[in-house]
Amino acid sequence: EAGVTQSPTHLIKTRGQQATLRCSPISGHTSVYWYQQALGLGLQFLLWYDEGEERNRGNFPPRFSGRQFPNYSSELNVNALELEDSALYLCASSFASYGYTFGSGTRLTVV
Amino acid sequence: AQTVTQSQPEMSVQEAETVTLSCTYDTSESDYYLFWYKQPPSRQMILVIRQEAYKQQNATENRFSVNFQKAAKSFSLKISDSQLGDAAMYFCAYRKEANFGNEKLTFGTGTRLTIIP
């Protein structure tokens, strides 16, 4: 069984640009969660999508947005990038259980 | 809102010895789940152990065990016979009971565990 896949692995953007991060969940998993892990910090909850709907949102500005597609894959968009957006972005998926599987993350660097 | 606190930013232990990582949480819920995740340098978050709040018995997984104190809202992880491969960041996480299926995880800030050969 393929795990949670995130792309790209690394992304370098200039301040003010937009970044798009992608996540493919485990087959059959309907929920996708996005977390931000800044250097040396814990995981901050960003967004949760389930069955194509946004279920919950963390304490992040509106320039962090996303969506979930009919095949349950998900996209995280970060507009008007700021230097402090530099972080590891982790995606996780689950299906009606308390089992979560994480991807290896996208390292976003804003210069 | 639920919060998870890990008061030990860093811990170290001699290889083959035992180490305990601390975690406390705050919640008004009575049903919930607690987790310990490991994040090695590869960045992959790996589930170490989980505990259902309604279970009084502490969870164990091979060399990993927890001390779950529901009244004290404490959830510590004990690693026995520490191995070099145990070196990683360890995160404690909380999830409330979901009404319909899924629910998000809330994480602590992590404890970096170093294994001394």
CSV table of C-alpha atoms in Angstrom, one decimal, chain B residues 18-88:
chain,number,residue,atom,x,y,z
B,18,THR,CA,15.5,3.6,30.3
B,19,VAL,CA,14.2,7.1,29.7
B,20,THR,CA,10.8,8.7,30.4
B,21,LEU,CA,9.4,11.6,28.4
B,22,SER,CA,6.7,13.7,30.0
B,23,CYS,CA,3.5,15.1,28.5
B,24,THR,CA,0.5,16.8,30.1
B,25,TYR,CA,-2.6,18.0,28.4
B,26,ASP,CA,-5.6,20.1,29.1
B,27,THR,CA,-9.1,19.1,28.0
B,28,SER,CA,-12.7,19.3,29.2
B,29,GLU,CA,-13.6,16.2,27.2
B,30,SER,CA,-14.0,12.8,28.9
B,31,ASP,CA,-13.4,10.7,25.8
B,32,TYR,CA,-10.3,11.2,23.8
B,33,TYR,CA,-7.2,9.5,22.5
B,34,LEU,CA,-3.5,10.2,23.2
B,35,PHE,CA,-0.5,9.4,21.0
B,36,TRP,CA,3.2,9.5,20.9
B,37,TYR,CA,4.8,10.1,17.6
B,38,LYS,CA,8.5,9.9,16.7
B,39,GLN,CA,10.1,12.1,14.0
B,40,PRO,CA,13.6,11.0,13.0
B,41,PRO,CA,15.8,13.2,10.8
B,42,SER,CA,14.0,11.7,7.8
B,43,ARG,CA,11.1,14.0,8.9
B,44,GLN,CA,8.5,11.1,8.6
B,45,MET,CA,6.2,11.1,11.6
B,46,ILE,CA,5.9,7.6,12.9
B,47,LEU,CA,3.3,6.4,15.4
B,48,VAL,CA,4.9,4.9,18.5
B,49,ILE,CA,2.0,4.2,20.7
B,50,ARG,CA,-1.6,5.3,21.4
B,51,GLN,CA,-4.0,5.2,24.4
B,52,GLU,CA,-7.7,5.4,24.6
B,53,ALA,CA,-8.8,7.5,27.5
B,54,TYR,CA,-11.6,5.1,28.5
B,55,LYS,CA,-9.0,2.3,29.0
B,56,GLN,CA,-7.5,2.2,32.4
B,57,GLN,CA,-4.7,-0.2,31.3
B,58,ASN,CA,-1.6,1.5,30.1
B,59,ALA,CA,-0.7,0.8,26.5
B,60,THR,CA,2.6,-1.0,25.6
B,61,GLU,CA,4.3,-1.7,22.4
B,62,ASN,CA,7.5,-3.8,22.8
B,63,ARG,CA,10.0,-1.5,24.5
B,64,PHE,CA,7.6,1.4,24.6
B,65,SER,CA,5.0,1.9,27.3
B,66,VAL,CA,3.0,4.8,28.7
B,67,ASN,CA,1.9,5.9,32.1
B,68,PHE,CA,-1.5,7.3,31.6
B,69,GLN,CA,-2.9,9.3,34.6
B,70,LYS,CA,-6.3,10.5,33.5
B,71,ALA,CA,-7.1,12.5,36.6
B,72,ALA,CA,-3.8,14.3,36.5
B,73,LYS,CA,-4.0,14.7,32.7
B,74,SER,CA,-0.6,13.2,32.3
B,75,PHE,CA,0.7,10.8,29.6
B,76,SER,CA,4.4,9.9,29.8
B,77,LEU,CA,6.3,7.6,27.5
B,78,LYS,CA,8.9,5.2,28.8
B,79,ILE,CA,11.5,3.8,26.5
B,80,SER,CA,13.2,0.7,27.8
B,81,ASP,CA,16.6,-0.7,26.6
B,82,SER,CA,17.2,2.5,24.5
B,83,GLN,CA,18.7,1.9,21.1
B,84,LEU,CA,20.6,4.2,18.8
B,85,GLY,CA,17.6,4.1,16.4
B,86,ASP,CA,15.4,5.7,19.1
B,87,ALA,CA,17.1,9.0,18.6
B,88,ALA,CA,14.5,11.4,17.3
